[in-house]
JSON list of N, CA and C in Angstrom, two decimals:
[
{"chain": "X", "resi": 21, "resn": "MET", "atom": "N", "xyz": [13.39, 7.78, 2.58]},
{"chain": "X", "resi": 21, "resn": "MET", "atom": "CA", "xyz": [13.65, 7.84, 1.16]},
{"chain": "X", "resi": 21, "resn": "MET", "atom": "C", "xyz": [12.54, 8.64, 0.51]},
{"chain": "X", "resi": 22, "resn": "THR", "atom": "N", "xyz": [12.89, 9.42, -0.47]},
{"chain": "X", "resi": 22, "resn": "THR", "atom": "CA", "xyz": [11.92, 10.21, -1.22]},
{"chain": "X", "resi": 22, "resn": "THR", "atom": "C", "xyz": [11.86, 9.67, -2.64]},
{"chain": "X", "resi": 23, "resn": "ILE", "atom": "N", "xyz": [10.66, 9.56, -3.16]},
{"chain": "X", "resi": 23, "resn": "ILE", "atom": "CA", "xyz": [10.46, 9.03, -4.51]},
{"chain": "X", "resi": 23, "resn": "ILE", "atom": "C", "xyz": [9.52, 9.97, -5.27]},
{"chain": "X", "resi": 24, "resn": "HIS", "atom": "N", "xyz": [9.83, 10.20, -6.53]},
{"chain": "X", "resi": 24, "resn": "HIS", "atom": "CA", "xyz": [9.00, 11.03, -7.41]},
{"chain": "X", "resi": 24, "resn": "HIS", "atom": "C", "xyz": [8.23, 10.10, -8.34]},
{"chain": "X", "resi": 25, "resn": "LEU", "atom": "N", "xyz": [6.92, 10.32, -8.41]},
{"chain": "X", "resi": 25, "resn": "LEU", "atom": "CA", "xyz": [6.03, 9.43, -9.15]},
{"chain": "X", "resi": 25, "resn": "LEU", "atom": "C", "xyz": [5.13, 10.19, -10.11]},
{"chain": "X", "resi": 26, "resn": "HIS", "atom": "N", "xyz": [4.71, 9.49, -11.14]},
{"chain": "X", "resi": 26, "resn": "HIS", "atom": "CA", "xyz": [3.64, 9.96, -12.00]},
{"chain": "X", "resi": 26, "resn": "HIS", "atom": "C", "xyz": [2.50, 8.96, -11.80]},
{"chain": "X", "resi": 27, "resn": "ALA", "atom": "N", "xyz": [1.42, 9.42, -11.21]},
{"chain": "X", "resi": 27, "resn": "ALA", "atom": "CA", "xyz": [0.30, 8.54, -10.87]},
{"chain": "X", "resi": 27, "resn": "ALA", "atom": "C", "xyz": [-0.76, 8.55, -11.96]},
{"chain": "X", "resi": 28, "resn": "LYS", "atom": "N", "xyz": [-1.25, 7.38, -12.29]},
{"chain": "X", "resi": 28, "resn": "LYS", "atom": "CA", "xyz": [-2.34, 7.23, -13.25]},
{"chain": "X", "resi": 28, "resn": "LYS", "atom": "C", "xyz": [-3.44, 6.40, -12.59]},
{"chain": "X", "resi": 29, "resn": "PRO", "atom": "N", "xyz": [-4.54, 7.04, -12.21]},
{"chain": "X", "resi": 29, "resn": "PRO", "atom": "CA", "xyz": [-5.65, 6.31, -11.58]},
{"chain": "X", "resi": 29, "resn": "PRO", "atom": "C", "xyz": [-6.48, 5.53, -12.60]},
{"chain": "X", "resi": 30, "resn": "ASN", "atom": "N", "xyz": [-7.44, 4.79, -12.09]},
{"chain": "X", "resi": 30, "resn": "ASN", "atom": "CA", "xyz": [-8.39, 4.01, -12.90]},
{"chain": "X", "resi": 30, "resn": "ASN", "atom": "C", "xyz": [-7.75, 2.86, -13.67]},
{"chain": "X", "resi": 31, "resn": "ALA", "atom": "N", "xyz": [-6.68, 2.28, -13.14]},
{"chain": "X", "resi": 31, "resn": "ALA", "atom": "CA", "xyz": [-6.05, 1.13, -13.78]},
{"chain": "X", "resi": 31, "resn": "ALA", "atom": "C", "xyz": [-6.79, -0.15, -13.36]},
{"chain": "X", "resi": 32, "resn": "ARG", "atom": "N", "xyz": [-6.55, -1.20, -14.09]},
{"chain": "X", "resi": 32, "resn": "ARG", "atom": "CA", "xyz": [-7.16, -2.48, -13.71]},
{"chain": "X", "resi": 32, "resn": "ARG", "atom": "C", "xyz": [-6.59, -3.00, -12.40]},
{"chain": "X", "resi": 33, "resn": "ARG", "atom": "N", "xyz": [-5.30, -2.77, -12.21]},
{"chain": "X", "resi": 33, "resn": "ARG", "atom": "CA", "xyz": [-4.64, -3.17, -10.97]},
{"chain": "X", "resi": 33, "resn": "ARG", "atom": "C", "xyz": [-3.52, -2.19, -10.68]},
{"chain": "X", "resi": 34, "resn": "SER", "atom": "N", "xyz": [-3.14, -2.08, -9.44]},
{"chain": "X", "resi": 34, "resn": "SER", "atom": "CA", "xyz": [-2.05, -1.18, -9.07]},
{"chain": "X", "resi": 34, "resn": "SER", "atom": "C", "xyz": [-0.72, -1.83, -9.40]},
{"chain": "X", "resi": 35, "resn": "GLN", "atom": "N", "xyz": [0.16, -1.04, -10.02]},
{"chain": "X", "resi": 35, "resn": "GLN", "atom": "CA", "xyz": [1.48, -1.54, -10.35]},
{"chain": "X", "resi": 35, "resn": "GLN", "atom": "C", "xyz": [2.47, -0.38, -10.46]},
{"chain": "X", "resi": 36, "resn": "LEU", "atom": "N", "xyz": [3.73, -0.70, -10.26]},
{"chain": "X", "resi": 36, "resn": "LEU", "atom": "CA", "xyz": [4.82, 0.27, -10.29]},
{"chain": "X", "resi": 36, "resn": "LEU", "atom": "C", "xyz": [5.71, -0.05, -11.48]},
{"chain": "X", "resi": 37, "resn": "LEU", "atom": "N", "xyz": [5.97, 0.98, -12.31]},
{"chain": "X", "resi": 37, "resn": "LEU", "atom": "CA", "xyz": [6.76, 0.79, -13.52]},
{"chain": "X", "resi": 37, "resn": "LEU", "atom": "C", "xyz": [7.79, 1.92, -13.63]},
{"chain": "X", "resi": 38, "resn": "PRO", "atom": "N", "xyz": [8.99, 1.62, -14.15]},
{"chain": "X", "resi": 38, "resn": "PRO", "atom": "CA", "xyz": [9.96, 2.70, -14.36]},
{"chain": "X", "resi": 38, "resn": "PRO", "atom": "C", "xyz": [9.49, 3.58, -15.51]},
{"chain": "X", "resi": 39, "resn": "GLY", "atom": "N", "xyz": [9.63, 4.89, -15.34]},
{"chain": "X", "resi": 39, "resn": "GLY", "atom": "CA", "xyz": [9.23, 5.83, -16.37]},
{"chain": "X", "resi": 39, "resn": "GLY", "atom": "C", "xyz": [10.42, 6.29, -17.19]},
{"chain": "X", "resi": 40, "resn": "PRO", "atom": "N", "xyz": [10.18, 6.78, -18.40]},
{"chain": "X", "resi": 40, "resn": "PRO", "atom": "CA", "xyz": [11.28, 7.19, -19.28]},
{"chain": "X", "resi": 40, "resn": "PRO", "atom": "C", "xyz": [11.97, 8.47, -18.81]},
{"chain": "X", "resi": 41, "resn": "ASP", "atom": "N", "xyz": [11.31, 9.27, -17.97]},
{"chain": "X", "resi": 41, "resn": "ASP", "atom": "CA", "xyz": [11.87, 10.55, -17.55]},
{"chain": "X", "resi": 41, "resn": "ASP", "atom": "C", "xyz": [12.56, 10.49, -16.18]},
{"chain": "X", "resi": 42, "resn": "GLY", "atom": "N", "xyz": [12.79, 9.30, -15.65]},
{"chain": "X", "resi": 42, "resn": "GLY", "atom": "CA", "xyz": [13.44, 9.17, -14.35]},
{"chain": "X", "resi": 42, "resn": "GLY", "atom": "C", "xyz": [12.46, 9.06, -13.20]},
{"chain": "X", "resi": 43, "resn": "ARG", "atom": "N", "xyz": [11.23, 9.47, -13.42]},
{"chain": "X", "resi": 43, "resn": "ARG", "atom": "CA", "xyz": [10.19, 9.30, -12.40]},
{"chain": "X", "resi": 43, "resn": "ARG", "atom": "C", "xyz": [9.64, 7.88, -12.53]},
{"chain": "X", "resi": 44, "resn": "TRP", "atom": "N", "xyz": [9.00, 7.45, -11.49]},
{"chain": "X", "resi": 44, "resn": "TRP", "atom": "CA", "xyz": [8.33, 6.16, -11.53]},
{"chain": "X", "resi": 44, "resn": "TRP", "atom": "C", "xyz": [6.87, 6.38, -11.91]},
{"chain": "X", "resi": 45, "resn": "LEU", "atom": "N", "xyz": [6.34, 5.48, -12.71]},
{"chain": "X", "resi": 45, "resn": "LEU", "atom": "CA", "xyz": [4.93, 5.49, -13.08]},
{"chain": "X", "resi": 45, "resn": "LEU", "atom": "C", "xyz": [4.22, 4.50, -12.17]},
{"chain": "X", "resi": 46, "resn": "VAL", "atom": "N", "xyz": [3.18, 4.96, -11.51]},
{"chain": "X", "resi": 46, "resn": "VAL", "atom": "CA", "xyz": [2.39, 4.07, -10.67]},
{"chain": "X", "resi": 46, "resn": "VAL", "atom": "C", "xyz": [0.96, 4.10, -11.17]},
{"chain": "X", "resi": 47, "resn": "ARG", "atom": "N", "xyz": [0.50, 2.95, -11.59]},
{"chain": "X", "resi": 47, "resn": "ARG", "atom": "CA", "xyz": [-0.89, 2.81, -12.01]},
{"chain": "X", "resi": 47, "resn": "ARG", "atom": "C", "xyz": [-1.69, 2.38, -10.80]},
{"chain": "X", "resi": 48, "resn": "LEU", "atom": "N", "xyz": [-2.80, 3.07, -10.58]},
{"chain": "X", "resi": 48, "resn": "LEU", "atom": "CA", "xyz": [-3.58, 2.84, -9.36]},
{"chain": "X", "resi": 48, "resn": "LEU", "atom": "C", "xyz": [-4.97, 2.32, -9.68]},
{"chain": "X", "resi": 49, "resn": "ALA", "atom": "N", "xyz": [-5.37, 1.29, -8.97]},
{"chain": "X", "resi": 49, "resn": "ALA", "atom": "CA", "xyz": [-6.70, 0.69, -9.14]},
{"chain": "X", "resi": 49, "resn": "ALA", "atom": "C", "xyz": [-7.71, 1.43, -8.28]},
{"chain": "X", "resi": 50, "resn": "ALA", "atom": "N", "xyz": [-7.80, 2.73, -8.48]},
{"chain": "X", "resi": 50, "resn": "ALA", "atom": "CA", "xyz": [-8.76, 3.55, -7.73]},
{"chain": "X", "resi": 50, "resn": "ALA", "atom": "C", "xyz": [-9.05, 4.79, -8.57]},
{"chain": "X", "resi": 51, "resn": "PRO", "atom": "N", "xyz": [-10.25, 5.33, -8.45]},
{"chain": "X", "resi": 51, "resn": "PRO", "atom": "CA", "xyz": [-10.57, 6.56, -9.19]},
{"chain": "X", "resi": 51, "resn": "PRO", "atom": "C", "xyz": [-9.96, 7.78, -8.52]},
{"chain": "X", "resi": 52, "resn": "PRO", "atom": "N", "xyz": [-9.80, 8.87, -9.27]},
{"chain": "X", "resi": 52, "resn": "PRO", "atom": "CA", "xyz": [-9.18, 10.07, -8.71]},
{"chain": "X", "resi": 52, "resn": "PRO", "atom": "C", "xyz": [-10.14, 10.97, -7.94]},
{"chain": "X", "resi": 53, "resn": "GLN", "atom": "N", "xyz": [-11.21, 10.42, -7.42]},
{"chain": "X", "resi": 53, "resn": "GLN", "atom": "CA", "xyz": [-12.21, 11.23, -6.72]},
{"chain": "X", "resi": 53, "resn": "GLN", "atom": "C", "xyz": [-12.10, 11.03, -5.21]},
{"chain": "X", "resi": 54, "resn": "ASP", "atom": "N", "xyz": [-12.33, 12.11, -4.50]},
{"chain": "X", "resi": 54, "resn": "ASP", "atom": "CA", "xyz": [-12.40, 12.09, -3.03]},
{"chain": "X", "resi": 54, "resn": "ASP", "atom": "C", "xyz": [-11.17, 11.48, -2.36]},
{"chain": "X", "resi": 55, "resn": "GLY", "atom": "N", "xyz": [-10.00, 11.64, -2.98]},
{"chain": "X", "resi": 55, "resn": "GLY", "atom": "CA", "xyz": [-8.76, 11.14, -2.38]},
{"chain": "X", "resi": 55, "resn": "GLY", "atom": "C", "xyz": [-8.56, 9.64, -2.46]},
{"chain": "X", "resi": 56, "resn": "GLN", "atom": "N", "xyz": [-9.41, 8.96, -3.22]},
{"chain": "X", "resi": 56, "resn": "GLN", "atom": "CA", "xyz": [-9.31, 7.50, -3.29]},
{"chain": "X", "resi": 56, "resn": "GLN", "atom": "C", "xyz": [-8.00, 7.04, -3.92]},
{"chain": "X", "resi": 57, "resn": "ALA", "atom": "N", "xyz": [-7.56, 7.75, -4.97]},
{"chain": "X", "resi": 57, "resn": "ALA", "atom": "CA", "xyz": [-6.31, 7.36, -5.63]},
{"chain": "X", "resi": 57, "resn": "ALA", "atom": "C", "xyz": [-5.12, 7.61, -4.70]},
{"chain": "X", "resi": 58, "resn": "ASN", "atom": "N", "xyz": [-5.12, 8.71, -3.96]},
{"chain": "X", "resi": 58, "resn": "ASN", "atom": "CA", "xyz": [-4.03, 8.97, -3.02]},
{"chain": "X", "resi": 58, "resn": "ASN", "atom": "C", "xyz": [-4.00, 7.92, -1.91]},
{"chain": "X", "resi": 59, "resn": "ALA", "atom": "N", "xyz": [-5.15, 7.52, -1.43]},
{"chain": "X", "resi": 59, "resn": "ALA", "atom": "CA", "xyz": [-5.22, 6.47, -0.40]},
{"chain": "X", "resi": 59, "resn": "ALA", "atom": "C", "xyz": [-4.69, 5.15, -0.95]},
{"chain": "X", "resi": 60, "resn": "GLU", "atom": "N", "xyz": [-5.04, 4.84, -2.19]},
{"chain": "X", "resi": 60, "resn": "GLU", "atom": "CA", "xyz": [-4.54, 3.62, -2.84]},
{"chain": "X", "resi": 60, "resn": "GLU", "atom": "C", "xyz": [-3.03, 3.71, -3.04]},
{"chain": "X", "resi": 61, "resn": "LEU", "atom": "N", "xyz": [-2.54, 4.89, -3.42]},
{"chain": "X", "resi": 61, "resn": "LEU", "atom": "CA", "xyz": [-1.10, 5.09, -3.59]},
{"chain": "X", "resi": 61, "resn": "LEU", "atom": "C", "xyz": [-0.35, 4.80, -2.30]},
{"chain": "X", "resi": 62, "resn": "ILE", "atom": "N", "xyz": [-0.82, 5.35, -1.21]},
{"chain": "X", "resi": 62, "resn": "ILE", "atom": "CA", "xyz": [-0.17, 5.15, 0.09]},
{"chain": "X", "resi": 62, "resn": "ILE", "atom": "C", "xyz": [-0.20, 3.68, 0.50]},
{"chain": "X", "resi": 63, "resn": "ALA", "atom": "N", "xyz": [-1.35, 3.05, 0.35]},
{"chain": "X", "resi": 63, "resn": "ALA", "atom": "CA", "xyz": [-1.46, 1.63, 0.71]},
{"chain": "X", "resi": 63, "resn": "ALA", "atom": "C", "xyz": [-0.57, 0.76, -0.19]},
{"chain": "X", "resi": 64, "resn": "PHE", "atom": "N", "xyz": [-0.54, 1.05, -1.47]},
{"chain": "X", "resi": 64, "resn": "PHE", "atom": "CA", "xyz": [0.25, 0.27, -2.42]},
{"chain": "X", "resi": 64, "resn": "PHE", "atom": "C", "xyz": [1.74, 0.42, -2.12]},
{"chain": "X", "resi": 65, "resn": "LEU", "atom": "N", "xyz": [2.21, 1.66, -1.92]},
{"chain": "X", "resi": 65, "resn": "LEU", "atom": "CA", "xyz": [3.63, 1.86, -1.64]},
{"chain": "X", "resi": 65, "resn": "LEU", "atom": "C", "xyz": [4.03, 1.26, -0.30]},
{"chain": "X", "resi": 66, "resn": "ALA", "atom": "N", "xyz": [3.14, 1.30, 0.68]},
{"chain": "X", "resi": 66, "resn": "ALA", "atom": "CA", "xyz": [3.43, 0.66, 1.97]},
{"chain": "X", "resi": 66, "resn": "ALA", "atom": "C", "xyz": [3.64, -0.84, 1.77]},
{"chain": "X", "resi": 67, "resn": "GLU", "atom": "N", "xyz": [2.82, -1.44, 0.92]},
{"chain": "X", "resi": 67, "resn": "GLU", "atom": "CA", "xyz": [2.97, -2.88, 0.64]},
{"chain": "X", "resi": 67, "resn": "GLU", "atom": "C", "xyz": [4.27, -3.15, -0.11]},
{"chain": "X", "resi": 68, "resn": "VAL", "atom": "N", "xyz": [4.58, -2.35, -1.12]},
{"chain": "X", "resi": 68, "resn": "VAL", "atom": "CA", "xyz": [5.79, -2.55, -1.92]},
{"chain": "X", "resi": 68, "resn": "VAL", "atom": "C", "xyz": [7.05, -2.46, -1.05]},
{"chain": "X", "resi": 69, "resn": "PHE", "atom": "N", "xyz": [7.10, -1.46, -0.17]},
{"chain": "X", "resi": 69, "resn": "PHE", "atom": "CA", "xyz": [8.29, -1.24, 0.65]},
{"chain": "X", "resi": 69, "resn": "PHE", "atom": "C", "xyz": [8.25, -1.95, 1.99]},
{"chain": "X", "resi": 70, "resn": "GLY", "atom": "N", "xyz": [7.15, -2.62, 2.30]},
{"chain": "X", "resi": 70, "resn": "GLY", "atom": "CA", "xyz": [7.07, -3.40, 3.53]},
{"chain": "X", "resi": 70, "resn": "GLY", "atom": "C", "xyz": [7.05, -2.55, 4.78]},
{"chain": "X", "resi": 71, "resn": "VAL", "atom": "N", "xyz": [6.36, -1.41, 4.72]},
{"chain": "X", "resi": 71, "resn": "VAL", "atom": "CA", "xyz": [6.26, -0.52, 5.87]},
{"chain": "X", "resi": 71, "resn": "VAL", "atom": "C", "xyz": [4.78, -0.28, 6.17]},
{"chain": "X", "resi": 72, "resn": "PRO", "atom": "N", "xyz": [4.45, 0.17, 7.38]},
{"chain": "X", "resi": 72, "resn": "PRO", "atom": "CA", "xyz": [3.06, 0.52, 7.67]},
{"chain": "X", "resi": 72, "resn": "PRO", "atom": "C", "xyz": [2.64, 1.76, 6.86]},
{"chain": "X", "resi": 73, "resn": "LYS", "atom": "N", "xyz": [1.35, 1.88, 6.61]},
{"chain": "X", "resi": 73, "resn": "LYS", "atom": "CA", "xyz": [0.84, 3.03, 5.84]},
{"chain": "X", "resi": 73, "resn": "LYS", "atom": "C", "xyz": [1.21, 4.35, 6.49]},
{"chain": "X", "resi": 74, "resn": "ARG", "atom": "N", "xyz": [1.32, 4.38, 7.80]},
{"chain": "X", "resi": 74, "resn": "ARG", "atom": "CA", "xyz": [1.65, 5.64, 8.48]},
{"chain": "X", "resi": 74, "resn": "ARG", "atom": "C", "xyz": [3.06, 6.12, 8.14]},
{"chain": "X", "resi": 75, "resn": "ASP", "atom": "N", "xyz": [3.91, 5.24, 7.60]},
{"chain": "X", "resi": 75, "resn": "ASP", "atom": "CA", "xyz": [5.27, 5.62, 7.23]},
{"chain": "X", "resi": 75, "resn": "ASP", "atom": "C", "xyz": [5.38, 6.13, 5.80]},
{"chain": "X", "resi": 76, "resn": "VAL", "atom": "N", "xyz": [4.27, 6.19, 5.08]},
{"chain": "X", "resi": 76, "resn": "VAL", "atom": "CA", "xyz": [4.25, 6.71, 3.71]},
{"chain": "X", "resi": 76, "resn": "VAL", "atom": "C", "xyz": [3.50, 8.03, 3.74]},
{"chain": "X", "resi": 77, "resn": "GLN", "atom": "N", "xyz": [4.20, 9.10, 3.36]},
{"chain": "X", "resi": 77, "resn": "GLN", "atom": "CA", "xyz": [3.60, 10.43, 3.43]},
{"chain": "X", "resi": 77, "resn": "GLN", "atom": "C", "xyz": [3.68, 11.10, 2.06]},
{"chain": "X", "resi": 78, "resn": "LEU", "atom": "N", "xyz": [2.55, 11.60, 1.60]},
{"chain": "X", "resi": 78, "resn": "LEU", "atom": "CA", "xyz": [2.48, 12.35, 0.35]},
{"chain": "X", "resi": 78, "resn": "LEU", "atom": "C", "xyz": [2.93, 13.77, 0.62]},
{"chain": "X", "resi": 79, "resn": "LEU", "atom": "N", "xyz": [4.09, 14.16, 0.09]},
{"chain": "X", "resi": 79, "resn": "LEU", "atom": "CA", "xyz": [4.65, 15.48, 0.35]},
{"chain": "X", "resi": 79, "resn": "LEU", "atom": "C", "xyz": [4.08, 16.54, -0.58]},
{"chain": "X", "resi": 80, "resn": "SER", "atom": "N", "xyz": [3.89, 16.20, -1.85]},
{"chain": "X", "resi": 80, "resn": "SER", "atom": "CA", "xyz": [3.32, 17.16, -2.80]},
{"chain": "X", "resi": 80, "resn": "SER", "atom": "C", "xyz": [2.59, 16.40, -3.90]},
{"chain": "X", "resi": 81, "resn": "GLY", "atom": "N", "xyz": [1.70, 17.12, -4.58]},
{"chain": "X", "resi": 81, "resn": "GLY", "atom": "CA", "xyz": [0.95, 16.51, -5.67]},
{"chain": "X", "resi": 81, "resn": "GLY", "atom": "C", "xyz": [-0.37, 15.92, -5.24]},
{"chain": "X", "resi": 82, "resn": "HIS", "atom": "N", "xyz": [-0.96, 16.46, -4.19]},
{"chain": "X", "resi": 82, "resn": "HIS", "atom": "CA", "xyz": [-2.22, 15.91, -3.69]},
{"chain": "X", "resi": 82, "resn": "HIS", "atom": "C", "xyz": [-3.32, 15.90, -4.74]},
{"chain": "X", "resi": 83, "resn": "THR", "atom": "N", "xyz": [-3.32, 16.88, -5.64]},
{"chain": "X", "resi": 83, "resn": "THR", "atom": "CA", "xyz": [-4.36, 16.93, -6.68]},
{"chain": "X", "resi": 83, "resn": "THR", "atom": "C", "xyz": [-3.76, 16.88, -8.08]},
{"chain": "X", "resi": 84, "resn": "ALA", "atom": "N", "xyz": [-2.50, 16.54, -8.19]},
{"chain": "X", "resi": 84, "resn": "ALA", "atom": "CA", "xyz": [-1.81, 16.50, -9.48]},
{"chain": "X", "resi": 84, "resn": "ALA", "atom": "C", "xyz": [-1.31, 15.09, -9.75]},
{"chain": "X", "resi": 85, "resn": "PRO", "atom": "N", "xyz": [-1.03, 14.77, -11.01]},
{"chain": "X", "resi": 85, "resn": "PRO", "atom": "CA", "xyz": [-0.52, 13.43, -11.30]},
{"chain": "X", "resi": 85, "resn": "PRO", "atom": "C", "xyz": [0.94, 13.23, -10.88]},
{"chain": "X", "resi": 86, "resn": "PHE", "atom": "N", "xyz": [1.71, 14.32, -10.79]},
{"chain": "X", "resi": 86, "resn": "PHE", "atom": "CA", "xyz": [3.11, 14.19, -10.38]},
{"chain": "X", "resi": 86, "resn": "PHE", "atom": "C", "xyz": [3.19, 14.37, -8.87]},
{"chain": "X", "resi": 87, "resn": "LYS", "atom": "N", "xyz": [3.72, 13.35, -8.21]},
{"chain": "X", "resi": 87, "resn": "LYS", "atom": "CA", "xyz": [3.70, 13.30, -6.75]},
{"chain": "X", "resi": 87, "resn": "LYS", "atom": "C", "xyz": [5.10, 13.08, -6.20]},
{"chain": "X", "resi": 88, "resn": "LYS", "atom": "N", "xyz": [5.29, 13.60, -5.00]},
{"chain": "X", "resi": 88, "resn": "LYS", "atom": "CA", "xyz": [6.53, 13.39, -4.25]},
{"chain": "X", "resi": 88, "resn": "LYS", "atom": "C", "xyz": [6.13, 12.71, -2.94]},
{"chain": "X", "resi": 89, "resn": "VAL", "atom": "N", "xyz": [6.72, 11.55, -2.69]},
{"chain": "X", "resi": 89, "resn": "VAL", "atom": "CA", "xyz": [6.34, 10.73, -1.55]},
{"chain": "X", "resi": 89, "resn": "VAL", "atom": "C", "xyz": [7.56, 10.43, -0.69]},
{"chain": "X", "resi": 90, "resn": "GLU", "atom": "N", "xyz": [7.40, 10.57, 0.62]},
{"chain": "X", "resi": 90, "resn": "GLU", "atom": "CA", "xyz": [8.44, 10.24, 1.58]},
{"chain": "X", "resi": 90, "resn": "GLU", "atom": "C", "xyz": [8.08, 8.91, 2.23]},
{"chain": "X", "resi": 91, "resn": "ILE", "atom": "N", "xyz": [9.05, 7.98, 2.24]},
{"chain": "X", "resi": 91, "resn": "ILE", "atom": "CA", "xyz": [8.83, 6.68, 2.87]},
{"chain": "X", "resi": 91, "resn": "ILE", "atom": "C", "xyz": [9.81, 6.59, 4.04]},
{"chain": "X", "resi": 92, "resn": "SER", "atom": "N", "xyz": [9.27, 6.64, 5.25]},
{"chain": "X", "resi": 92, "resn": "SER", "atom": "CA", "xyz": [10.09, 6.60, 6.46]},
{"chain": "X", "resi": 92, "resn": "SER", "atom": "C", "xyz": [10.48, 5.16, 6.78]},
{"chain": "X", "resi": 93, "resn": "GLY", "atom": "N", "xyz": [11.63, 5.02, 7.38]},
{"chain": "X", "resi": 93, "resn": "GLY", "atom": "CA", "xyz": [12.07, 3.69, 7.81]},
{"chain": "X", "resi": 93, "resn": "GLY", "atom": "C", "xyz": [12.70, 2.87, 6.70]},
{"chain": "X", "resi": 94, "resn": "VAL", "atom": "N", "xyz": [12.93, 3.49, 5.53]},
{"chain": "X", "resi": 94, "resn": "VAL", "atom": "CA", "xyz": [13.56, 2.79, 4.41]},
{"chain": "X", "resi": 94, "resn": "VAL", "atom": "C", "xyz": [14.76, 3.63, 3.98]},
{"chain": "X", "resi": 95, "resn": "SER", "atom": "N", "xyz": [15.94, 3.05, 4.04]},
{"chain": "X", "resi": 95, "resn": "SER", "atom": "CA", "xyz": [17.14, 3.79, 3.62]},
{"chain": "X", "resi": 95, "resn": "SER", "atom": "C", "xyz": [17.15, 3.89, 2.10]},
{"chain": "X", "resi": 96, "resn": "ASP", "atom": "N", "xyz": [17.95, 4.81, 1.58]},
{"chain": "X", "resi": 96, "resn": "ASP", "atom": "CA", "xyz": [18.05, 4.96, 0.13]},
{"chain": "X", "resi": 96, "resn": "ASP", "atom": "C", "xyz": [18.57, 3.68, -0.52]},
{"chain": "X", "resi": 97, "resn": "GLU", "atom": "N", "xyz": [19.50, 3.01, 0.14]},
{"chain": "X", "resi": 97, "resn": "GLU", "atom": "CA", "xyz": [20.06, 1.76, -0.42]},
{"chain": "X", "resi": 97, "resn": "GLU", "atom": "C", "xyz": [19.00, 0.66, -0.47]},
{"chain": "X", "resi": 98, "resn": "THR", "atom": "N", "xyz": [18.26, 0.51, 0.63]},
{"chain": "X", "resi": 98, "resn": "THR", "atom": "CA", "xyz": [17.21, -0.50, 0.67]},
{"chain": "X", "resi": 98, "resn": "THR", "atom": "C", "xyz": [16.12, -0.17, -0.34]},
{"chain": "X", "resi": 99, "resn": "GLY", "atom": "N", "xyz": [15.74, 1.11, -0.42]},
{"chain": "X", "resi": 99, "resn": "GLY", "atom": "CA", "xyz": [14.73, 1.53, -1.38]},
{"chain": "X", "resi": 99, "resn": "GLY", "atom": "C", "xyz": [15.17, 1.28, -2.80]},
{"chain": "X", "resi": 100, "resn": "ALA", "atom": "N", "xyz": [16.43, 1.55, -3.11]},
{"chain": "X", "resi": 100, "resn": "ALA", "atom": "CA", "xyz": [16.95, 1.31, -4.46]},
{"chain": "X", "resi": 100, "resn": "ALA", "atom": "C", "xyz": [16.91, -0.18, -4.80]},
{"chain": "X", "resi": 101, "resn": "ALA", "atom": "N", "xyz": [17.21, -1.02, -3.82]},
{"chain": "X", "resi": 101, "resn": "ALA", "atom": "CA", "xyz": [17.16, -2.47, -4.05]},
{"chain": "X", "resi": 101, "resn": "ALA", "atom": "C", "xyz": [15.73, -2.93, -4.31]},
{"chain": "X", "resi": 102, "resn": "ILE", "atom": "N", "xyz": [14.78, -2.37, -3.58]},
{"chain": "X", "resi": 102, "resn": "ILE", "atom": "CA", "xyz": [13.38, -2.73, -3.79]},
{"chain": "X", "resi": 102, "resn": "ILE", "atom": "C", "xyz": [12.92, -2.26, -5.17]},
{"chain": "X", "resi": 103, "resn": "LEU", "atom": "N", "xyz": [13.26, -1.03, -5.52]},
{"chain": "X", "resi": 103, "resn": "LEU", "atom": "CA", "xyz": [12.86, -0.48, -6.83]},
{"chain": "X", "resi": 103, "resn": "LEU", "atom": "C", "xyz": [13.53, -1.23, -7.99]},
{"chain": "X", "resi": 104, "resn": "ALA", "atom": "N", "xyz": [14.72, -1.76, -7.77]},
{"chain": "X", "resi": 104, "resn": "ALA", "atom": "CA", "xyz": [15.43, -2.50, -8.82]},
{"chain": "X", "resi": 104, "resn": "ALA", "atom": "C", "xyz": [14.63, -3.72, -9.27]},
{"chain": "X", "resi": 105, "resn": "ARG", "atom": "N", "xyz": [13.80, -4.26, -8.39]},
{"chain": "X", "resi": 105, "resn": "ARG", "atom": "CA", "xyz": [12.97, -5.41, -8.76]},
{"chain": "X", "resi": 105, "resn": "ARG", "atom": "C", "xyz": [11.92, -5.04, -9.81]},
{"chain": "X", "resi": 106, "resn": "TYR", "atom": "N", "xyz": [11.61, -3.75, -9.93]},
{"chain": "X", "resi": 106, "resn": "TYR", "atom": "CA", "xyz": [10.57, -3.30, -10.83]},
{"chain": "X", "resi": 106, "resn": "TYR", "atom": "C", "xyz": [11.10, -2.81, -12.17]},
{"chain": "X", "resi": 107, "resn": "HIS", "atom": "N", "xyz": [12.41, -2.84, -12.37]},
{"chain": "X", "resi": 107, "resn": "HIS", "atom": "CA", "xyz": [12.98, -2.48, -13.66]},
{"chain": "X", "resi": 107, "resn": "HIS", "atom": "C", "xyz": [12.75, -3.63, -14.64]},
{"chain": "X", "resi": 108, "resn": "ALA", "atom": "N", "xyz": [12.45, -3.27, -15.87]},
{"chain": "X", "resi": 108, "resn": "ALA", "atom": "CA", "xyz": [12.18, -4.30, -16.89]},
{"chain": "X", "resi": 108, "resn": "ALA", "atom": "C", "xyz": [13.44, -5.00, -17.31]}
]
């Protein structure tokens, strides 16, 4: 499954929220220096989707706030069901 995110580092805690533009907003409890926020993003998404960190791959946006992430081992249907839990 592929997911498009808008990442915001330096949050108090990591959380996933639906965004108004169709992308997901992910607040990360890590600073944007030395890849710390990207590492937190991978670890957080692995926890959310119940997969190992090695199954979460950052496809684009390594230095930008808009990111494209591939999550292996999760079908689109399963991913949609997991993401539905995060809708307000």
